[in-house]
Amino acid sequence: MLFSCMRAELMKLKRSFIWVVFLILPLISTVMGCANYLQNVEILDSLWYSLWTQTTLFYSNFFFGPLIAVYCAYLWRVENFNHNRNALMTAPVPIPILYLSQFLAIACVTLLTQLWVGVLYFISGRAVGMAGFPPIQTCFWLLRGCLGGLAIAALQLLLSSFIRSFALPIAIALLGSISGLLFSSRDLGLYCPYSLMLLGMNSNREEDILSGSSLPFLLSCTIFLLLFVLLEIGYLKKSDVKA
């Protein structure tokens, strides 16, 4: 039942406009990062690692949160038209299954987004004249960033489920990304869900910022993820079907 519901959620996304956003926003952040790298190539002398600091600067700090918010808001936007929400909430499917199918669909798109960012990072590196392949460590940072991003996805699904505006949850994600940057700059990133993705991505750093502190990072991701998942399931169980 879970995978059937998940396929239905993925079908909603299949022919939607989110794929335009999926392609363009990481591309813009990569181009901006490459421009920064080329302007400062004299002082950025660590090749692939230096390029990483620039290409992840805008993506992790400003683009990722709103991008995930678009995915989540679109799923609920479909349900808020033509009484689709009524049909969803009265379907003979347990609420946890309905929610988890949405979350897993967003998780799949999030992973694809990270893979796309990795491809753009490789292409941009070769375009600016770097030889060989990126360090394998950057692949680990991409996957770790995806893990941190799941907490943001769970939070944005929660917001989009009771805020029926499409734009407002995206605006909240943008403000959250800014707050996440402020928290991480004060070494408080583990206490803000919007900071977890940029910590996992090792955004704008050449040395691993989580070296020796992976367990607190994983614990923070798990706590925030479980908190938002339980809040969403509880909300959906108690919310009324509205005309």
Tab-separated table of C-alpha atoms in Angstrom:
chain	number	residue	atom	x	y	z
A	1	MET	CA	0.000	0.000	0.000
A	2	LEU	CA	2.814	2.402	0.872
A	3	PHE	CA	4.590	1.981	-2.458
A	4	SER	CA	1.316	2.274	-4.388
A	5	CYS	CA	0.593	5.586	-2.660
A	6	MET	CA	4.165	6.692	-3.258
A	7	ARG	CA	3.848	5.987	-6.978
A	8	ALA	CA	0.678	8.094	-7.016
A	9	GLU	CA	2.544	10.983	-5.404
A	10	LEU	CA	5.369	10.674	-7.915
A	11	MET	CA	2.824	10.744	-10.746
A	12	LYS	CA	1.632	14.137	-9.465
A	13	LEU	CA	5.175	15.421	-9.815
A	14	LYS	CA	5.969	13.701	-13.103
A	15	ARG	CA	4.572	16.311	-15.491
A	16	SER	CA	4.629	19.307	-13.193
A	17	PHE	CA	6.563	22.564	-13.486
A	18	ILE	CA	8.820	21.622	-10.554
A	19	TRP	CA	11.278	19.991	-12.950
A	20	VAL	CA	11.966	23.393	-14.496
A	21	VAL	CA	12.826	24.682	-11.011
A	22	PHE	CA	14.760	21.462	-10.362
A	23	LEU	CA	16.976	22.143	-13.385
A	24	ILE	CA	17.341	25.910	-13.205
A	25	LEU	CA	17.984	26.787	-9.542
A	26	PRO	CA	21.019	24.479	-9.085
A	27	LEU	CA	22.285	25.632	-12.482
A	28	ILE	CA	22.064	29.283	-11.436
A	29	SER	CA	23.857	28.589	-8.150
A	30	THR	CA	26.592	26.672	-9.989
A	31	VAL	CA	27.117	29.482	-12.513
A	32	MET	CA	27.305	32.021	-9.692
A	33	GLY	CA	29.793	29.805	-7.850
A	34	CYS	CA	31.968	29.372	-10.939
A	35	ALA	CA	31.984	33.127	-11.484
A	36	ASN	CA	33.144	33.625	-7.886
A	37	TYR	CA	35.821	30.982	-8.344
A	38	LEU	CA	37.183	32.501	-11.550
A	39	GLN	CA	37.272	35.966	-10.002
A	40	ASN	CA	39.280	34.706	-7.039
A	41	VAL	CA	41.315	31.934	-8.629
A	42	GLU	CA	44.570	33.483	-7.366
A	43	ILE	CA	43.636	32.840	-3.737
A	44	LEU	CA	41.472	29.743	-4.262
A	45	ASP	CA	44.301	27.311	-4.925
A	46	SER	CA	42.836	23.988	-3.762
A	47	LEU	CA	41.323	23.176	-7.155
A	48	TRP	CA	38.271	20.905	-6.748
A	49	TYR	CA	37.907	21.735	-3.053
A	50	SER	CA	38.030	25.463	-3.768
A	51	LEU	CA	35.419	25.094	-6.483
A	52	TRP	CA	33.239	23.167	-4.024
A	53	THR	CA	33.314	26.066	-1.571
A	54	GLN	CA	31.985	28.405	-4.240
A	55	THR	CA	29.401	26.204	-5.960
A	56	THR	CA	27.828	25.182	-2.638
A	57	LEU	CA	27.858	28.710	-1.224
A	58	PHE	CA	24.598	29.883	-2.808
A	59	TYR	CA	22.956	26.495	-3.270
A	60	SER	CA	23.179	25.327	0.342
A	61	ASN	CA	22.657	28.680	2.020
A	62	PHE	CA	19.841	30.153	-0.051
A	63	PHE	CA	18.515	27.886	-2.820
A	64	PHE	CA	18.044	24.442	-1.279
A	65	GLY	CA	15.398	25.336	1.324
A	66	PRO	CA	13.078	27.161	-1.105
A	67	LEU	CA	13.650	24.442	-3.715
A	68	ILE	CA	12.443	21.720	-1.329
A	69	ALA	CA	9.597	24.020	-0.295
A	70	VAL	CA	8.462	24.208	-3.937
A	71	TYR	CA	8.341	20.402	-4.134
A	72	CYS	CA	6.319	20.116	-0.917
A	73	ALA	CA	3.995	23.027	-1.671
A	74	TYR	CA	3.196	21.584	-5.092
A	75	LEU	CA	2.135	18.223	-3.644
A	76	TRP	CA	-0.323	19.916	-1.315
A	77	ARG	CA	-1.388	22.448	-3.945
A	78	VAL	CA	-2.753	19.551	-5.998
A	79	GLU	CA	-4.762	18.347	-2.995
A	80	ASN	CA	-6.230	21.793	-2.322
A	81	PHE	CA	-7.983	22.031	-5.698
A	82	ASN	CA	-11.355	20.575	-6.697
A	83	HIS	CA	-11.929	18.982	-3.279
A	84	ASN	CA	-8.993	16.620	-3.834
A	85	ARG	CA	-8.100	17.064	-0.173
A	86	ASN	CA	-11.488	15.642	0.836
A	87	ALA	CA	-10.894	12.603	-1.350
A	88	LEU	CA	-7.403	12.169	0.085
A	89	MET	CA	-8.456	12.408	3.732
A	90	THR	CA	-11.442	10.055	3.287
A	91	ALA	CA	-9.530	7.433	1.288
A	92	PRO	CA	-9.364	3.950	2.879
A	93	VAL	CA	-5.657	4.408	3.572
A	94	PRO	CA	-4.170	5.021	7.036
A	95	ILE	CA	-2.976	8.578	7.617
A	96	PRO	CA	0.628	7.485	8.351
A	97	ILE	CA	0.741	5.713	4.978
A	98	LEU	CA	-0.597	8.794	3.191
A	99	TYR	CA	1.993	11.004	4.815
A	100	LEU	CA	4.942	8.635	4.423
A	101	SER	CA	4.144	8.210	0.729
A	102	GLN	CA	4.403	11.989	0.311
A	103	PHE	CA	7.588	12.164	2.329
A	104	LEU	CA	9.262	9.327	0.423
A	105	ALA	CA	8.321	10.954	-2.892
A	106	ILE	CA	9.935	14.212	-1.758
A	107	ALA	CA	12.952	12.249	-0.485
A	108	CYS	CA	13.412	10.715	-3.955
A	109	VAL	CA	13.264	14.109	-5.642
A	110	THR	CA	15.669	15.503	-3.040
A	111	LEU	CA	18.157	12.753	-3.832
A	112	LEU	CA	17.804	13.471	-7.560
A	113	THR	CA	18.428	17.139	-6.843
A	114	GLN	CA	21.648	16.314	-5.026
A	115	LEU	CA	22.754	14.081	-7.894
A	116	TRP	CA	22.053	16.905	-10.351
A	117	VAL	CA	24.141	19.264	-8.211
A	118	GLY	CA	26.962	16.708	-8.265
A	119	VAL	CA	26.794	16.479	-12.055
A	120	LEU	CA	26.863	20.273	-12.371
A	121	TYR	CA	29.829	20.422	-9.998
A	122	PHE	CA	31.775	17.972	-12.171
A	123	ILE	CA	30.850	19.725	-15.418
A	124	SER	CA	31.766	23.145	-14.019
A	125	GLY	CA	35.100	21.821	-12.785
A	126	ARG	CA	36.037	20.525	-16.190
A	127	ALA	CA	34.756	23.741	-17.786
A	128	VAL	CA	37.159	25.859	-15.713
A	129	GLY	CA	40.079	23.616	-16.634
A	130	MET	CA	40.401	21.116	-13.798
A	131	ALA	CA	41.763	17.676	-14.565
A	132	GLY	CA	40.541	14.318	-13.339
A	133	PHE	CA	37.551	13.812	-11.097
A	134	PRO	CA	36.304	15.555	-7.942
A	135	PRO	CA	37.462	14.152	-4.585
A	136	ILE	CA	35.371	11.196	-3.462
A	137	GLN	CA	34.760	13.093	-0.227
A	138	THR	CA	32.488	15.512	-2.067
A	139	CYS	CA	30.196	12.600	-2.990
A	140	PHE	CA	29.902	11.815	0.713
A	141	TRP	CA	29.105	15.457	1.439
A	142	LEU	CA	26.323	15.394	-1.168
A	143	LEU	CA	24.726	12.344	0.444
A	144	ARG	CA	25.166	13.801	3.917
A	145	GLY	CA	23.536	17.016	2.734
A	146	CYS	CA	20.600	14.970	1.480
A	147	LEU	CA	20.228	13.494	4.972
A	148	GLY	CA	20.182	16.965	6.494
A	149	GLY	CA	17.724	18.046	3.820
A	150	LEU	CA	15.189	15.411	4.867
A	151	ALA	CA	14.538	17.333	8.081
A	152	ILE	CA	13.761	20.421	5.979
A	153	ALA	CA	11.504	18.333	3.729
A	154	ALA	CA	9.547	17.017	6.720
A	155	LEU	CA	9.130	20.543	8.087
A	156	GLN	CA	8.036	21.969	4.730
A	157	LEU	CA	5.499	19.183	4.233
A	158	LEU	CA	4.073	20.047	7.632
A	159	LEU	CA	3.854	23.749	6.767
A	160	SER	CA	2.312	23.111	3.349
A	161	SER	CA	-0.345	20.811	4.810
A	162	PHE	CA	-2.011	23.561	6.857
A	163	ILE	CA	-0.875	26.700	4.990
A	164	ARG	CA	-2.938	26.525	1.813
A	165	SER	CA	-1.034	29.324	0.123
A	166	PHE	CA	1.550	28.088	-2.370
A	167	ALA	CA	3.958	30.997	-1.912
A	168	LEU	CA	3.957	31.418	1.874
A	169	PRO	CA	5.732	28.128	2.755
A	170	ILE	CA	8.382	28.955	0.155
A	171	ALA	CA	8.899	32.384	1.714
A	172	ILE	CA	9.198	30.732	5.127
A	173	ALA	CA	11.837	28.369	3.709
A	174	LEU	CA	13.831	31.332	2.400
A	175	LEU	CA	13.712	33.010	5.811
A	176	GLY	CA	14.575	29.666	7.392
A	177	SER	CA	17.620	29.343	5.146
A	178	ILE	CA	18.829	32.753	6.271
A	179	SER	CA	18.265	31.810	9.905
A	180	GLY	CA	20.096	28.531	9.299
A	181	LEU	CA	23.085	30.466	7.993
A	182	LEU	CA	23.053	32.670	11.094
A	183	PHE	CA	22.820	29.665	13.426
A	184	SER	CA	25.684	27.862	11.704
A	185	SER	CA	27.870	30.975	11.779
A	186	ARG	CA	27.503	30.926	15.568
A	187	ASP	CA	28.261	27.192	15.828
A	188	LEU	CA	24.614	26.512	16.702
A	189	GLY	CA	23.721	24.779	13.440
A	190	LEU	CA	22.736	21.511	15.114
A	191	TYR	CA	19.860	23.327	16.818
A	192	CYS	CA	18.248	24.665	13.639
A	193	PRO	CA	16.723	22.313	11.044
A	194	TYR	CA	17.551	24.703	8.211
A	195	SER	CA	21.242	24.546	9.153
A	196	LEU	CA	21.546	20.770	8.878
A	197	MET	CA	21.702	20.627	5.110
A	198	LEU	CA	24.487	23.200	4.778
A	199	LEU	CA	26.409	21.470	7.605
A	200	GLY	CA	26.027	18.134	5.856
A	201	MET	CA	27.120	19.623	2.543
A	202	ASN	CA	30.148	21.191	4.216
A	203	SER	CA	29.067	24.365	2.485
A	204	ASN	CA	31.802	26.901	1.731
A	205	ARG	CA	34.436	24.812	3.534
A	206	GLU	CA	37.420	22.854	2.272
A	207	GLU	CA	37.973	20.908	5.508
A	208	ASP	CA	35.160	18.772	6.863
A	209	ILE	CA	33.275	20.905	9.371
A	210	LEU	CA	31.708	17.788	10.929
A	211	SER	CA	34.963	15.898	11.336
A	212	GLY	CA	34.724	14.201	14.731
A	213	SER	CA	31.142	15.337	15.302
A	214	SER	CA	29.166	13.141	12.925
A	215	LEU	CA	27.177	11.516	15.747
A	216	PRO	CA	25.660	14.812	17.024
A	217	PHE	CA	24.797	15.696	13.425
A	218	LEU	CA	23.033	12.376	12.858
A	219	LEU	CA	21.255	12.678	16.194
A	220	SER	CA	20.036	16.189	15.380
A	221	CYS	CA	18.791	15.077	11.941
A	222	THR	CA	16.946	12.139	13.502
A	223	ILE	CA	15.323	14.214	16.255
A	224	PHE	CA	14.084	16.937	13.912
A	225	LEU	CA	12.904	14.405	11.355
A	226	LEU	CA	10.923	12.357	13.885
A	227	LEU	CA	9.501	15.512	15.458
A	228	PHE	CA	8.129	16.901	12.198
A	229	VAL	CA	6.881	13.517	10.993
A	230	LEU	CA	4.962	12.912	14.233
A	231	LEU	CA	3.556	16.459	14.245
A	232	GLU	CA	2.341	16.080	10.663
A	233	ILE	CA	0.720	12.693	11.241
A	234	GLY	CA	-0.933	13.993	14.401
A	235	TYR	CA	-2.202	17.077	12.574
A	236	LEU	CA	-3.633	15.085	9.680
A	237	LYS	CA	-5.386	12.698	12.036
A	238	LYS	CA	-7.120	15.566	13.849
A	239	SER	CA	-7.750	17.978	10.992
A	240	ASP	CA	-11.258	18.160	9.615
A	241	VAL	CA	-12.160	17.638	5.995
A	242	LYS	CA	-13.120	21.057	4.617
A	243	ALA	CA	-15.363	21.930	1.758
